[in-house]
mmCIF file of C-alpha atoms in Angstrom:
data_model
loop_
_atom_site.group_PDB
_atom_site.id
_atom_site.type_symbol
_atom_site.label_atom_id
_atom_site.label_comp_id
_atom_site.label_asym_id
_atom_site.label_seq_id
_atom_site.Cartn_x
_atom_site.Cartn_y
_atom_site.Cartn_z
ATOM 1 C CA UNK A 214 -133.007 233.593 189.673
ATOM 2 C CA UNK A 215 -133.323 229.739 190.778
ATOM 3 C CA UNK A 216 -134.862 227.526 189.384
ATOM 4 C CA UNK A 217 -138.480 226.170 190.189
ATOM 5 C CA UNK A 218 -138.876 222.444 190.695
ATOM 6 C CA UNK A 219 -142.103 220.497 191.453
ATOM 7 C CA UNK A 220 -141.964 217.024 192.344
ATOM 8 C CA UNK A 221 -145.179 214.508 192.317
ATOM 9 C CA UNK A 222 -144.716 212.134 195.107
ATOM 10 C CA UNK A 223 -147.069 208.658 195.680
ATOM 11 C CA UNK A 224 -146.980 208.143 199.410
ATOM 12 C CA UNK A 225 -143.882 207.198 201.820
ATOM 13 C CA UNK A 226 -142.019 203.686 201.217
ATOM 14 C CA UNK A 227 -141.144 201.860 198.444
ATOM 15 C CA UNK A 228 -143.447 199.074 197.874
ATOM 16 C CA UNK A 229 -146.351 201.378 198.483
ATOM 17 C CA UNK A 230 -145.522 204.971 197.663
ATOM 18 C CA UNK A 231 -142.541 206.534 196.217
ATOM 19 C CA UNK A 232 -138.940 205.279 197.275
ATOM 20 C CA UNK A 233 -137.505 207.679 200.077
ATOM 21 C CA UNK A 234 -133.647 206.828 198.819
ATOM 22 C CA UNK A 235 -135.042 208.440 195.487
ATOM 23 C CA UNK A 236 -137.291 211.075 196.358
ATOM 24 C CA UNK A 237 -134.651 212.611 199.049
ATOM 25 C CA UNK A 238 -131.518 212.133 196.658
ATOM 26 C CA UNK A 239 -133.947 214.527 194.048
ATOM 27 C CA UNK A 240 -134.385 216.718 196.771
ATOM 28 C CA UNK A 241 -130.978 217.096 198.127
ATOM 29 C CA UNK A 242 -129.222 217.163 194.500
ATOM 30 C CA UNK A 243 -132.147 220.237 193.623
ATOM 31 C CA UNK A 244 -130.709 221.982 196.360
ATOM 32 C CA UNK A 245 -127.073 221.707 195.868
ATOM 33 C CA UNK A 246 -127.831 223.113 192.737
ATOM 34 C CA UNK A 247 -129.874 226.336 194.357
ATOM 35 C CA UNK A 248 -133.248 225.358 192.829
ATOM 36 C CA UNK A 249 -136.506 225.700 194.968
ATOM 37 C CA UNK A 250 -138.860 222.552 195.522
ATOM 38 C CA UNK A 251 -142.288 222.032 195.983
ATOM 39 C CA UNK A 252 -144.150 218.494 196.478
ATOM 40 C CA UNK A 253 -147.441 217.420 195.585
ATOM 41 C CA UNK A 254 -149.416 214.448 195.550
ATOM 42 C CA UNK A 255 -152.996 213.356 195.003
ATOM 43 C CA UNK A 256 -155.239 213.662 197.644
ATOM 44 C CA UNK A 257 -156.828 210.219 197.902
ATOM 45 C CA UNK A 258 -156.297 206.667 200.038
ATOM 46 C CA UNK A 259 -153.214 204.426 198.768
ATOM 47 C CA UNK A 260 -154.244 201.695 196.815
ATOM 48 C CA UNK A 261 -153.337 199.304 199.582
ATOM 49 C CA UNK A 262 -150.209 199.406 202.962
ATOM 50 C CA UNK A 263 -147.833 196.891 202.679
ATOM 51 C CA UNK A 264 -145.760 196.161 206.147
ATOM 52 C CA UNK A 265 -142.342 197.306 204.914
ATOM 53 C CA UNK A 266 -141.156 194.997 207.362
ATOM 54 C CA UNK A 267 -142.472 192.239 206.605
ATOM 55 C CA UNK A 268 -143.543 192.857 202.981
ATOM 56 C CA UNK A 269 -147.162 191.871 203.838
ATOM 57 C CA UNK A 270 -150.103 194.033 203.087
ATOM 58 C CA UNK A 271 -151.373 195.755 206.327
ATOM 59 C CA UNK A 272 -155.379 196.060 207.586
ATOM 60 C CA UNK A 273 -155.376 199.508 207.437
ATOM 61 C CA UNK A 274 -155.860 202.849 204.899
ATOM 62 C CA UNK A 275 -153.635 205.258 204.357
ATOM 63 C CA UNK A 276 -153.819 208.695 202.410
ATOM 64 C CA UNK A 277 -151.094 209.325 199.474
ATOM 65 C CA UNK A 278 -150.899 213.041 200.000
ATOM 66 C CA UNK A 279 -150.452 212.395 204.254
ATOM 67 C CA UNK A 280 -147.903 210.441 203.692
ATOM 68 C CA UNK A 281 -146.318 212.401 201.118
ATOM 69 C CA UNK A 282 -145.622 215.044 203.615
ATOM 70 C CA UNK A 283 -143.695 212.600 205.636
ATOM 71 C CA UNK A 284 -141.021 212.949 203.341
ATOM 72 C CA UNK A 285 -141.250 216.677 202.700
ATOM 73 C CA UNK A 286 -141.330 217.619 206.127
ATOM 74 C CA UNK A 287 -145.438 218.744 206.245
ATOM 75 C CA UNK A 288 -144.922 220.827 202.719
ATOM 76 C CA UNK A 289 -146.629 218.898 200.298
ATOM 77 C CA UNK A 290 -149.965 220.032 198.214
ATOM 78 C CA UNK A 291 -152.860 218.279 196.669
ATOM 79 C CA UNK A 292 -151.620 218.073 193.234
ATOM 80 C CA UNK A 293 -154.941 219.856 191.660
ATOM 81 C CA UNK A 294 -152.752 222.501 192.976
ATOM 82 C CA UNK A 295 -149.808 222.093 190.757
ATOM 83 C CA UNK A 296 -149.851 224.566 187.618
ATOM 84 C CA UNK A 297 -147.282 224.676 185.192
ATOM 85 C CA UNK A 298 -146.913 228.263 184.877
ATOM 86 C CA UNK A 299 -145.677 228.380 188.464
ATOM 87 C CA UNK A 300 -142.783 226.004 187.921
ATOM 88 C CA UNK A 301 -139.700 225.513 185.513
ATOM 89 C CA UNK A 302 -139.901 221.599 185.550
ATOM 90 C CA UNK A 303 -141.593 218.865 187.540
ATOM 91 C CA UNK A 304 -139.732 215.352 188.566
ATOM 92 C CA UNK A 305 -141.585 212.271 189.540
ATOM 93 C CA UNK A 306 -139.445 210.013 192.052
ATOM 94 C CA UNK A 307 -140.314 206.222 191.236
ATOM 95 C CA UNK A 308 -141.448 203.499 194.253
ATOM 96 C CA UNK A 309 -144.460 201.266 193.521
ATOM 97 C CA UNK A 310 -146.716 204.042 194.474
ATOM 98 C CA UNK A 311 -145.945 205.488 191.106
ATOM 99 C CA UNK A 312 -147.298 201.754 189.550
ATOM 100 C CA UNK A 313 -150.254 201.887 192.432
ATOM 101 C CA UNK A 314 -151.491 205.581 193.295
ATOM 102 C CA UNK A 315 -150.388 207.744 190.606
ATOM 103 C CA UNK A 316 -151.433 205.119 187.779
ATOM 104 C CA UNK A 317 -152.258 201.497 187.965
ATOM 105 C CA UNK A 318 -149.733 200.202 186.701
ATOM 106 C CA UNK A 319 -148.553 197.597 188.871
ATOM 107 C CA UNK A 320 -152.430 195.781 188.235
ATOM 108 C CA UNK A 321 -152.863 196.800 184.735
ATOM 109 C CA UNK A 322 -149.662 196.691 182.937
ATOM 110 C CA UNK A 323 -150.196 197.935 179.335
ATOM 111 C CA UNK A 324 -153.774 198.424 180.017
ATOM 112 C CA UNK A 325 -152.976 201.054 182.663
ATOM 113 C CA UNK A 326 -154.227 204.560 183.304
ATOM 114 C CA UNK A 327 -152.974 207.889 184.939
ATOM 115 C CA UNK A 328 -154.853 209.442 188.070
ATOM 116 C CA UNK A 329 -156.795 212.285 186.030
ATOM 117 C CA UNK A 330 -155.040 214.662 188.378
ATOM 118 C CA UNK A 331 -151.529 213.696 187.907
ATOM 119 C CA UNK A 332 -151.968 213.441 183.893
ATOM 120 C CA UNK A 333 -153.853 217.183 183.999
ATOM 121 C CA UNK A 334 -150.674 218.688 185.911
ATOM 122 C CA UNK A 335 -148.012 217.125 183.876
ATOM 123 C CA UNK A 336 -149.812 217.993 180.457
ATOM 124 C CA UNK A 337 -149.698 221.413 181.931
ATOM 125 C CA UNK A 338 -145.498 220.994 181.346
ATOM 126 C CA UNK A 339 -146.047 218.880 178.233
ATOM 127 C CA UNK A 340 -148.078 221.069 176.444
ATOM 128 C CA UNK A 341 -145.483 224.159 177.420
ATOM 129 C CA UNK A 342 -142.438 222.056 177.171
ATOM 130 C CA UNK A 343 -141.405 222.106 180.651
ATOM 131 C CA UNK A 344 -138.256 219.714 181.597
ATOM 132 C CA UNK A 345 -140.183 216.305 182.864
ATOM 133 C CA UNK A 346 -137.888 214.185 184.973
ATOM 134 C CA UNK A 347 -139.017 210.424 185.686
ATOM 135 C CA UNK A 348 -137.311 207.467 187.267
ATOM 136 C CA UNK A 349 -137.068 204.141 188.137
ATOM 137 C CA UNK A 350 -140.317 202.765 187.974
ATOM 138 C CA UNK A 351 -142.411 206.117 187.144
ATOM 139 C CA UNK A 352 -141.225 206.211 183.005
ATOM 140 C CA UNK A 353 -143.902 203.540 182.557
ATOM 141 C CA UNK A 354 -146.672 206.756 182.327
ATOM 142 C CA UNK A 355 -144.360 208.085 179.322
ATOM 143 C CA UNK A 356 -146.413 206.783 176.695
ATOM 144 C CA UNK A 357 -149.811 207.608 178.641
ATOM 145 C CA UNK A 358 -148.508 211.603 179.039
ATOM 146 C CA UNK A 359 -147.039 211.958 175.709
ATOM 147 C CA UNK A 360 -148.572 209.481 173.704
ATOM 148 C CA UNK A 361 -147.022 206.573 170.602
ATOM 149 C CA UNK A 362 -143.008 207.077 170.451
ATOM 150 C CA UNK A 363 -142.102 208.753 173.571
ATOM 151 C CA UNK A 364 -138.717 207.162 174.507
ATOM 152 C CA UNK A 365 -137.656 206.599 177.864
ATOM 153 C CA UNK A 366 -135.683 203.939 180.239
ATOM 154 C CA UNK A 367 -136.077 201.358 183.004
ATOM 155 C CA UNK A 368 -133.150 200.426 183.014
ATOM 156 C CA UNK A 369 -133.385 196.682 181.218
ATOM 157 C CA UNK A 370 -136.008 194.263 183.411
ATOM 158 C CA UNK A 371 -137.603 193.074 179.842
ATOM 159 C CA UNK A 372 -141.003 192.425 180.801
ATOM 160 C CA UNK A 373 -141.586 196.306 182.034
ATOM 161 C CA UNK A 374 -139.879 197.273 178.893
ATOM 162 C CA UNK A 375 -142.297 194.763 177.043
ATOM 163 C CA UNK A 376 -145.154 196.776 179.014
ATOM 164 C CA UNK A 377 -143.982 200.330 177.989
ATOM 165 C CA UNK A 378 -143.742 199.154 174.250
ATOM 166 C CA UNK A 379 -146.620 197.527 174.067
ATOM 167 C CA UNK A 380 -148.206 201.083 175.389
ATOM 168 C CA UNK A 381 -146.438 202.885 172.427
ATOM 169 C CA UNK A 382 -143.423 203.522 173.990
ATOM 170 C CA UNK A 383 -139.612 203.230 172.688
ATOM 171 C CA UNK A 384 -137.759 201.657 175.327
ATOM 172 C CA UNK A 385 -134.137 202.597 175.300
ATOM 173 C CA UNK A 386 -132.010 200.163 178.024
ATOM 174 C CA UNK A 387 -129.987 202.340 180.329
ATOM 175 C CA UNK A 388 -127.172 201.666 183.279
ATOM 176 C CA UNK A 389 -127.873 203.095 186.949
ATOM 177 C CA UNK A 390 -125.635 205.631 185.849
ATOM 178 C CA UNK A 391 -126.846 207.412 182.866
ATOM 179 C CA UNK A 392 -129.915 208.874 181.643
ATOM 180 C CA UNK A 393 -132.256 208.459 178.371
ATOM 181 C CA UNK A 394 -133.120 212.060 177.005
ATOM 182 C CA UNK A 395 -136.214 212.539 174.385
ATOM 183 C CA UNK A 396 -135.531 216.025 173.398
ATOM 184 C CA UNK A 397 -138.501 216.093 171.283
ATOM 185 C CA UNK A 398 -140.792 215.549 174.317
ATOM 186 C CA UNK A 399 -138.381 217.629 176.686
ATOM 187 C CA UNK A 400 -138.643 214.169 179.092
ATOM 188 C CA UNK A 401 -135.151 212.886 181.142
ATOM 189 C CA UNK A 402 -135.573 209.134 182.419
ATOM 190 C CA UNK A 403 -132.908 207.353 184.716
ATOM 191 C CA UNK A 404 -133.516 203.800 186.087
ATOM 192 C CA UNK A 405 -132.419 204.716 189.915
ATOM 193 C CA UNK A 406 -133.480 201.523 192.154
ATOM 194 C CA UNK A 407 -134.887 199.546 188.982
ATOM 195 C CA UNK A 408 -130.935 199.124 188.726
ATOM 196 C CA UNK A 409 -129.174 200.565 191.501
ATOM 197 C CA UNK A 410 -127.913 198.322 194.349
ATOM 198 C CA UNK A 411 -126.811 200.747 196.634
ATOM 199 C CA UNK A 412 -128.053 204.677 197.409
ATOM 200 C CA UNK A 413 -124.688 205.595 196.238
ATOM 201 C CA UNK A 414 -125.375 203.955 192.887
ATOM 202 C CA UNK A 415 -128.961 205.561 193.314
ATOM 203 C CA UNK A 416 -127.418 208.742 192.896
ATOM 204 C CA UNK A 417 -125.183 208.676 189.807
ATOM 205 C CA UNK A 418 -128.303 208.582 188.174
ATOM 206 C CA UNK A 419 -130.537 210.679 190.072
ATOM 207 C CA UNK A 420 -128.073 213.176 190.335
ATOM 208 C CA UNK A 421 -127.206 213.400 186.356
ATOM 209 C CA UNK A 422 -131.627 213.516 185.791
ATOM 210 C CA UNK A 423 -131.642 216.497 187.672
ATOM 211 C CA UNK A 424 -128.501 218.323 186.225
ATOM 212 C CA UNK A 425 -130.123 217.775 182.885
ATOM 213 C CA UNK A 426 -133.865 218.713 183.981
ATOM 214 C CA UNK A 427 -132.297 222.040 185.629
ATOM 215 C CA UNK A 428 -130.375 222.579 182.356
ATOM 216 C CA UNK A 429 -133.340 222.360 180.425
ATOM 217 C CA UNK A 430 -135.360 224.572 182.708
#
């Protein structure tokens, strides 16, 4: 039988949702390996737009779980949705949206929080030990889902890793092409773009995360 995957996205584009080099890599490396996919999101306005061409922040609202579904093609649920018992793992692509609409993160630093939604659904696959995959920028909830000593990767920027310590996590430095494993806490971490330079560099990564999250599973 194949494997079950949900993945929690943040929105469409890197600077203000989740990175669409990462969240399509997940999906495509899922289903070379014959799992099935589901994506959720919460249902609730971005923080803020930014102009990805420009890098300036646009006039305008837009809502995390819409523009989720960009990337899935229209299949993407509100993530109050999302139970554990349906699903053998969940994976969280990284992007700023998973600093700005799944926590905050990118404002708070240390002092950050989890959307209530998003922590309820992955405590669901905590608390059964469920296979959690997170990268690039989304390992800085670690310590907020699984509490003091959780260790995890960002690859080596040392003021993030500063940040997740200083939140309780260990922080284990990592290349683009490897991945940091906490078997206690059943979590996989990879750095992806915190690192990578290239999508093909993107992908050595990505691509060994979700080997190890299906072998887990």
């Amino acid at each position: 039988m194949s494997k079950k995957v949900a993945m929690i996205l943040s929105g469409c584009g890197v600077y203000d949702g989740s990175e669409i080099h990462e969240t399509v890599l997940t999906m495509l490396r899922l289903s070379q390996q014959g799992a099935q996919v589901q994506c959720f999101a919460p249902d609730k306005p971005q923080m803020h737009v930014i102009n990805h061409l420009t890098g300036e922040e646009a006039d305008e609202t837009r809502n995390v779980l819409v523009e989720s579904a960009r990337i899935a093609r229209g299949a993407a649920k509100d993530v109050r949705e999302l139970k554990a018992a349906d699903f053998d793992a969940v994976i969280l692509p990284g992007g700023f949206g998973a600093a700005k609409n799944l926590s905050d993160f990118a404002v708070k630093g240390a002092d950050c929080t989890v959307d209530p939604d998003v922590l309820a659904a992955i405590g669901e696959f905590r608390d059964a030990k469920k296979p959690i995959g997170l990268m690039c920028i989304a390992p800085a909830l670690s310590a907020r889902i699984f509490g003091e000593g959780v260790t995890c990767t960002i690859g080596n920027d040392e003021g993030t890793a500063e940040a997740l310590e200083a939140m309780g996590a260990k922080h284990q430095v990592c290349t683009v092409d490897n991945i940091v494993f906490d078997a206690g806490n059943c979590l996989v971490t990879t750095p992806a773009y915190m690192l990578a330079q290239s999508i093909a560099e993107a992908a050595t990564g990505i691509n060994a995360l979700v080997d190890k999250v299906l072998e887990l599973a």
